XYZ file of C-alpha atoms in Angstrom:
472
model
C -14.840 1.001 -26.954
C -14.036 -1.445 -24.160
C -10.718 -3.289 -24.362
C -10.964 -7.044 -25.139
C -9.341 -7.915 -21.801
C -11.263 -5.289 -19.876
C -13.998 -6.973 -17.810
C -17.457 -5.507 -17.666
C -17.596 -5.501 -13.888
C -15.309 -5.492 -10.878
C -16.244 -9.065 -10.003
C -15.336 -10.311 -13.473
C -12.065 -8.403 -13.352
C -11.147 -9.966 -10.007
C -12.020 -13.451 -11.286
C -10.004 -12.867 -14.454
C -7.029 -11.655 -12.425
C -7.317 -14.680 -10.169
C -7.282 -17.101 -13.107
C -4.386 -15.257 -14.757
C -2.400 -15.547 -11.530
C -3.223 -19.279 -11.410
C -1.799 -19.941 -14.899
C 1.891 -19.676 -13.863
C 1.169 -21.765 -10.791
C -0.479 -24.439 -12.946
C 2.502 -24.401 -15.322
C 4.840 -24.732 -12.346
C 2.860 -27.693 -11.037
C 2.929 -29.356 -14.471
C 6.668 -28.773 -14.862
C 7.341 -30.106 -11.377
C 5.343 -33.245 -12.105
C 7.074 -33.664 -15.467
C 10.541 -33.225 -13.939
C 9.719 -35.681 -11.162
C 8.482 -38.218 -13.720
C 11.654 -37.842 -15.797
C 13.861 -38.302 -12.742
C 11.845 -41.325 -11.659
C 12.024 -42.957 -15.100
C 15.751 -42.278 -15.386
C 16.391 -43.613 -11.889
C 14.382 -46.793 -12.557
C 16.153 -47.383 -15.880
C 19.570 -46.820 -14.344
C 18.726 -49.082 -11.415
C 17.606 -51.877 -13.710
C 20.685 -51.455 -15.900
C 22.938 -51.463 -12.849
C 21.339 -54.611 -11.481
C 21.745 -56.313 -14.869
C 25.381 -55.241 -15.059
C 26.108 -56.550 -11.569
C 24.365 -59.860 -12.309
C 26.226 -60.170 -15.614
C 29.551 -59.505 -13.930
C 28.842 -62.122 -11.271
C 27.669 -64.643 -13.887
C 30.779 -64.055 -15.980
C 32.979 -64.426 -12.922
C 31.250 -67.700 -12.022
C 31.337 -68.814 -15.649
C 35.111 -68.327 -15.818
C 35.439 -70.590 -12.793
C 33.150 -73.163 -14.447
C 35.189 -72.958 -17.676
C 38.434 -73.549 -15.840
C 36.951 -76.471 -13.908
C 35.428 -78.092 -17.015
C 38.597 -77.625 -19.089
C 40.825 -79.122 -16.389
C 38.434 -82.015 -15.789
C 38.359 -82.705 -19.520
C 42.166 -82.651 -19.611
C 42.166 -85.482 -17.050
C 39.096 -87.563 -17.963
C 38.759 -86.847 -21.704
C 35.044 -87.601 -21.901
C 32.539 -86.325 -24.436
C 30.218 -84.925 -21.765
C 32.995 -82.793 -20.289
C 33.950 -81.646 -23.771
C 30.398 -80.555 -24.521
C 30.144 -78.871 -21.096
C 33.362 -76.916 -21.564
C 32.322 -75.906 -25.081
C 28.910 -74.758 -23.832
C 30.514 -72.677 -21.055
C 32.904 -71.076 -23.520
C 30.110 -70.267 -25.979
C 27.939 -68.754 -23.248
C 30.860 -66.715 -21.973
C 31.574 -65.517 -25.508
C 27.977 -64.261 -25.888
C 28.008 -62.565 -22.491
C 31.351 -60.972 -23.323
C 29.898 -59.475 -26.486
C 26.976 -57.973 -24.531
C 29.235 -56.586 -21.836
C 31.671 -55.061 -24.275
C 28.886 -53.058 -25.903
C 28.621 -50.933 -22.730
C 32.312 -50.841 -21.808
C 34.850 -48.401 -23.143
C 37.678 -51.008 -23.164
C 38.011 -52.376 -26.712
C 41.528 -53.749 -26.236
C 40.622 -55.685 -23.119
C 37.503 -57.065 -24.789
C 39.500 -58.135 -27.852
C 42.141 -59.807 -25.698
C 39.526 -61.677 -23.688
C 37.717 -62.759 -26.854
C 41.020 -64.019 -28.221
C 41.615 -66.059 -25.060
C 38.145 -67.625 -25.361
C 38.776 -68.469 -29.024
C 42.126 -70.010 -28.150
C 40.533 -72.202 -25.527
C 37.803 -73.315 -27.942
C 40.451 -74.323 -30.468
C 43.047 -75.904 -28.166
C 41.451 -77.405 -25.049
C 40.549 -80.640 -26.869
C 44.193 -81.389 -27.803
C 46.330 -79.568 -25.225
C 47.177 -80.703 -21.739
C 46.336 -78.892 -18.526
C 49.906 -77.682 -18.170
C 49.722 -76.126 -21.614
C 46.335 -74.514 -20.928
C 47.219 -73.121 -17.492
C 48.706 -69.812 -18.786
C 45.622 -69.267 -20.960
C 43.243 -70.002 -18.086
C 45.225 -67.717 -15.774
C 45.101 -64.939 -18.335
C 41.365 -65.513 -18.834
C 40.777 -65.248 -15.082
C 42.907 -62.103 -14.709
C 41.289 -60.371 -17.653
C 37.866 -61.264 -16.252
C 38.826 -59.504 -13.017
C 39.803 -56.460 -15.072
C 36.477 -56.641 -16.883
C 34.672 -56.806 -13.542
C 36.568 -53.693 -12.399
C 35.622 -51.967 -15.645
C 31.989 -52.881 -15.065
C 32.068 -51.386 -11.548
C 33.756 -48.242 -12.832
C 31.051 -48.010 -15.462
C 28.424 -48.329 -12.737
C 30.063 -45.511 -10.759
C 30.106 -43.308 -13.875
C 26.440 -44.013 -14.512
C 25.657 -43.252 -10.867
C 27.496 -39.950 -11.168
C 25.620 -39.240 -14.399
C 22.366 -39.957 -12.621
C 23.290 -37.557 -9.795
C 24.201 -34.874 -12.315
C 20.874 -35.427 -14.084
C 18.975 -34.976 -10.811
C 20.963 -31.844 -9.943
C 20.342 -30.366 -13.396
C 16.646 -31.153 -13.099
C 16.549 -29.474 -9.688
C 18.356 -26.371 -10.967
C 16.100 -26.147 -14.010
C 13.015 -26.538 -11.845
C 14.321 -23.901 -9.423
C 14.872 -21.378 -12.225
C 11.492 -22.168 -13.707
C 9.915 -21.730 -10.269
C 11.597 -18.344 -9.792
C 10.533 -17.235 -13.271
C 6.944 -18.321 -12.777
C 6.770 -16.767 -9.296
C 8.050 -13.470 -10.717
C 5.509 -13.729 -13.527
C 2.763 -14.392 -10.978
C 3.894 -11.388 -8.954
C 3.840 -9.208 -12.072
C 0.321 -10.381 -12.876
C -0.790 -9.638 -9.314
C 0.820 -6.178 -9.448
C -0.832 -5.534 -12.815
C -4.234 -6.492 -11.423
C -3.617 -4.399 -8.312
C -2.649 -1.400 -10.437
C -5.737 -1.823 -12.616
C -7.912 -1.657 -9.516
C -5.853 0.854 -7.499
C -5.606 3.401 -10.319
C -9.366 4.127 -10.568
C -9.660 4.011 -6.774
C -6.906 6.632 -6.539
C -8.776 8.745 -9.078
C -11.948 8.418 -7.010
C -10.019 9.415 -3.880
C -8.705 12.511 -5.686
C -12.255 13.390 -6.755
C -13.600 13.012 -3.225
C -10.794 15.135 -1.775
C -11.302 17.828 -4.411
C -14.999 17.978 -3.519
C -14.099 18.725 0.102
C -11.625 21.482 -0.804
C -12.654 25.064 -1.110
C -10.936 25.545 -4.473
C -13.125 22.900 -6.194
C -10.429 22.037 -8.758
C -12.202 18.887 -9.838
C -10.109 16.575 -12.070
C -11.338 16.318 -15.651
C -9.866 12.873 -16.394
C -12.456 10.158 -16.771
C -12.145 7.154 -14.478
C -10.904 4.156 -16.484
C -11.519 0.769 -14.906
C -14.239 -1.690 -13.998
C -17.814 -0.662 -14.662
C -18.740 -0.050 -11.010
C -15.798 2.312 -10.454
C -16.453 4.129 -13.745
C -20.085 4.693 -12.805
C -19.042 5.883 -9.343
C -16.660 8.373 -10.961
C -19.492 9.772 -13.098
C -21.709 10.072 -10.037
C -18.957 11.952 -8.175
C -18.536 14.227 -11.190
C -22.261 14.979 -11.153
C -22.135 15.530 -7.386
C -19.216 17.946 -7.705
C -21.039 19.900 -10.402
C -24.175 20.033 -8.273
C -22.240 21.169 -5.198
C -20.569 23.915 -7.188
C -23.962 25.117 -8.358
C -25.313 25.092 -4.803
C -22.198 26.876 -3.538
C -22.615 29.569 -6.187
C -26.271 29.974 -5.282
C -25.374 30.203 -1.596
C -22.786 32.919 -2.221
C -25.198 34.856 -4.401
C -27.903 34.572 -1.746
C -25.575 35.749 1.000
C -24.269 38.634 -1.046
C -27.620 39.846 -2.280
C -29.471 39.292 0.972
C -26.892 41.062 3.104
C -26.571 44.003 0.712
C -30.303 44.317 0.163
C -30.918 44.300 3.919
C -28.549 47.188 4.598
C -30.590 49.861 2.788
C -33.956 49.383 4.548
C -32.108 48.656 7.783
C -30.365 52.034 7.598
C -33.715 53.735 7.028
C -35.236 51.955 10.017
C -32.312 52.948 12.262
C -32.476 56.578 11.102
C -36.221 56.644 11.718
C -35.786 55.163 15.183
C -33.080 57.747 15.910
C -35.424 60.583 14.918
C -38.157 59.189 17.138
C -35.757 58.656 20.046
C -34.514 62.233 19.853
C -38.184 63.421 19.591
C -37.350 65.544 16.587
C -40.753 64.829 15.039
C -42.666 65.507 18.248
C -42.757 64.513 21.908
C -43.336 60.845 22.876
C -44.976 59.444 25.956
C -43.432 56.696 28.113
C -45.098 53.818 26.278
C -44.046 55.179 22.896
C -40.464 55.615 24.104
C -40.473 51.981 25.276
C -41.605 50.828 21.843
C -38.949 52.981 20.152
C -36.291 51.523 22.484
C -37.350 48.005 21.518
C -37.205 48.976 17.845
C -33.703 50.420 18.324
C -32.488 47.202 19.991
C -33.976 45.018 17.260
C -32.456 47.231 14.550
C -29.041 46.999 16.242
C -29.236 43.210 16.435
C -30.322 42.966 12.811
C -27.479 45.302 11.797
C -24.923 43.149 13.595
C -26.286 39.956 11.994
C -26.089 41.607 8.583
C -22.495 42.659 9.189
C -21.625 39.083 10.171
C -23.158 37.788 6.932
C -21.176 40.343 4.932
C -18.012 39.444 6.813
C -18.534 35.733 6.151
C -19.251 36.389 2.474
C -16.070 38.485 2.108
C -14.098 35.714 3.794
C -15.385 33.089 1.333
C -14.428 35.302 -1.601
C -10.897 36.006 -0.361
C -8.645 33.881 -2.553
C -5.170 34.383 -1.107
C -3.898 35.926 2.139
C -1.481 38.865 2.026
C 1.269 38.001 4.496
C 3.571 40.525 6.096
C 5.354 41.384 9.342
C 3.184 43.155 11.901
C 3.606 44.449 15.431
C 1.594 41.994 17.519
C 1.047 44.441 20.402
C -0.388 47.025 18.021
C -2.755 44.464 16.454
C -3.950 43.273 19.857
C -4.383 46.743 21.355
C -6.351 47.919 18.298
C -8.758 45.013 18.694
C -9.095 45.505 22.454
C -9.932 49.186 21.953
C -12.841 48.306 19.654
C -14.266 45.919 22.259
C -13.559 48.106 25.286
C -17.122 49.442 25.621
C -18.816 46.010 25.452
C -16.307 44.633 27.963
C -16.927 47.522 30.364
C -20.699 46.962 30.278
C -20.195 43.493 31.785
C -17.223 44.541 33.950
C -14.861 42.254 32.057
C -11.187 42.956 31.392
C -8.423 41.604 29.154
C -5.565 39.653 30.705
C -2.879 39.629 28.026
C 0.233 37.458 27.742
C 2.036 38.277 24.480
C 5.318 36.408 23.979
C 5.766 37.287 20.293
C 6.607 40.958 19.594
C 6.211 40.540 15.804
C 4.250 38.026 13.771
C 4.182 37.140 10.075
C 0.529 36.947 9.026
C -2.324 38.559 7.145
C -3.433 41.434 9.386
C -7.061 41.419 8.175
C -7.561 37.683 8.680
C -5.778 37.741 12.044
C -7.977 40.663 13.144
C -11.122 38.754 12.096
C -10.005 35.806 14.201
C -9.328 37.982 17.231
C -12.530 40.028 16.839
C -14.769 36.965 16.762
C -12.968 35.282 19.663
C -13.144 38.403 21.854
C -16.802 38.838 20.947
C -17.567 35.232 21.935
C -15.618 35.521 25.176
C -17.434 38.761 26.061
C -20.869 37.336 25.171
C -20.551 33.942 26.892
C -18.111 34.834 29.701
C -19.122 35.425 33.277
C -19.735 38.981 34.436
C -16.704 40.536 36.135
C -14.396 37.723 34.965
C -11.244 38.196 32.885
C -10.792 37.318 29.233
C -7.425 35.663 28.772
C -5.556 36.384 25.531
C -2.268 34.480 25.149
C -0.005 34.648 22.092
C 3.004 32.360 22.405
C 5.340 30.178 20.311
C 5.118 26.400 20.414
C 7.579 24.330 18.347
C 7.047 25.512 14.738
C 3.699 27.172 15.428
C 2.319 30.219 17.177
C -0.657 29.654 19.431
C -3.398 32.231 20.026
C -5.522 31.283 23.047
C -8.646 33.282 23.970
C -10.277 31.909 27.121
C -13.058 32.889 29.502
C -15.011 31.570 32.442
C -18.552 30.405 31.865
C -20.452 27.323 30.798
C -18.010 24.613 29.590
C -18.528 23.228 26.076
C -19.195 19.462 25.922
C -16.588 17.470 23.996
C -19.146 16.043 21.551
C -20.199 19.570 20.431
C -16.760 21.136 19.993
C -16.056 20.135 16.384
C -19.603 20.952 15.302
C -19.402 24.547 16.573
C -16.855 25.404 13.860
C -19.416 24.694 11.140
C -21.467 27.590 9.685
C -24.722 28.533 11.445
C -24.075 26.193 14.378
C -24.669 27.568 17.858
C -23.924 26.134 21.277
C -26.415 25.543 24.053
C -24.861 28.062 26.431
C -26.851 31.349 26.749
C -25.414 34.664 25.565
C -25.215 37.455 28.146
C -25.358 40.319 25.662
C -28.341 41.776 23.812
C -27.464 40.284 20.420
C -28.813 36.958 19.192
C -25.912 35.047 17.642
C -25.977 33.793 14.045
C -23.645 30.822 14.489
C -20.997 32.244 12.144
C -18.389 33.448 14.646
C -16.391 30.253 15.160
C -16.929 29.260 11.528
C -15.239 32.518 10.461
C -12.418 31.808 12.913
C -11.931 28.321 11.476
C -11.972 29.512 7.854
C -9.542 32.362 8.570
C -7.185 29.963 10.332
C -7.386 27.581 7.375
C -6.553 30.391 4.936
C -3.520 31.215 7.071
C -2.392 27.579 6.970
C -3.503 26.667 10.481
C -6.481 25.362 12.394
C -8.825 26.274 15.264
C -9.919 24.017 18.093
C -11.458 24.049 21.551
C -9.032 22.875 24.232
C -9.095 22.380 27.980
C -6.956 24.636 30.194
C -6.614 24.797 33.956
C -7.194 28.544 34.304
C -10.493 28.966 32.406
C -13.709 27.116 31.618
C -13.605 27.656 27.835
C -10.539 28.168 25.624
C -10.458 28.583 21.836
C -6.978 27.888 20.450
C -5.829 28.934 16.991
C -2.669 27.187 15.772
C -0.865 29.068 12.980
C 2.490 28.479 11.245
C 5.268 30.606 12.677
C 7.959 32.277 10.583
C 11.081 33.519 12.333
C 12.149 37.052 11.525
C 15.775 37.389 10.401
C 17.268 40.700 11.455
């Protein structure tokens, strides 16, 4: 059953991941806009309040001056208009004082100033200017103190506003970091959901190309396209294993079934050649010679098929220390007759007295390389065999003069049943398995085979194998 959040296709999954990653960004944008709006509203309110406080302080300061002027003028002229004017100024000041004292944290100063205003309202009609002077002076001084208190209050509110902005910035910064981390986690989750099935597919593809064919049994879990691709790769791996099994069976049965009639043909040709069943004329001997040559070529092709089949069935090399000179000389002795027929000779340079390898696989490599060098090399030319160390590897070079191999064909020649365009100079038609056997043997030994360019020969096959140092 498909998970509720599992999309049906890769496109839907990518779109879903994209929208999930956009959610934290949208929240961040909304929070940023909200924080900016709050700061703006707070700043506007504080600015308006500050302007009102400054205007009120200036009005009160001017009103104190007007009160003192009206009271003193009334003390001299004693008119009703001046009395009403002074009373109006005192009443207005009293109201403004009440409003100002609501915001100020100075109750004693506000009470003292209110008492001075009340005293003036009660006494300025009957007292003289000399008697009212101390009260007016006190009123003026306390108003200056109130003005200072108002400015201090403005500074406190300004500091509060700055703290509010800083707190909003810090909160927005932490929210931004949190949402960015959440976005990153969502992106990593989406990447893992896509990368995990792709990694499984990569493992499947690599297992198909390996000789062991250990195909993973886990089902690909992910978008529909990747799941279907995993099932197709599973079917392909199963089909390739079936074809590989059929190929091995065909090679094994064909090569073994060919040996019995081939042996009978060769024995019959030998009897005819030795004229044990009766004398032969010249034309009959020529036909028998052709039959002998064809039987020999067919026998060699059959042996190559058997050798290749045994190589495919060999599961694990058996490593051990071997005398390199003995291995090389044994191989050269087996090829001595074919080399003499074309007047070729071995030019050996062995720099490793002992090597750690599988003797059978190493001998197969050397046999096929010597056979190729003898078949494709020029008549009377040497066959170079060089065994030397190089960094952490040992290099086996077998080189000969002859037709150079084009660069575009070199990798292809190591595939089974692939033959080059150069003609063979021996009597055997090649099967295209020689270099493939060399490559597979080198791979089993942990190395590789390649065709390289050297300055002393036209063609050089190099086998690079891991080297193990012998501790005495």
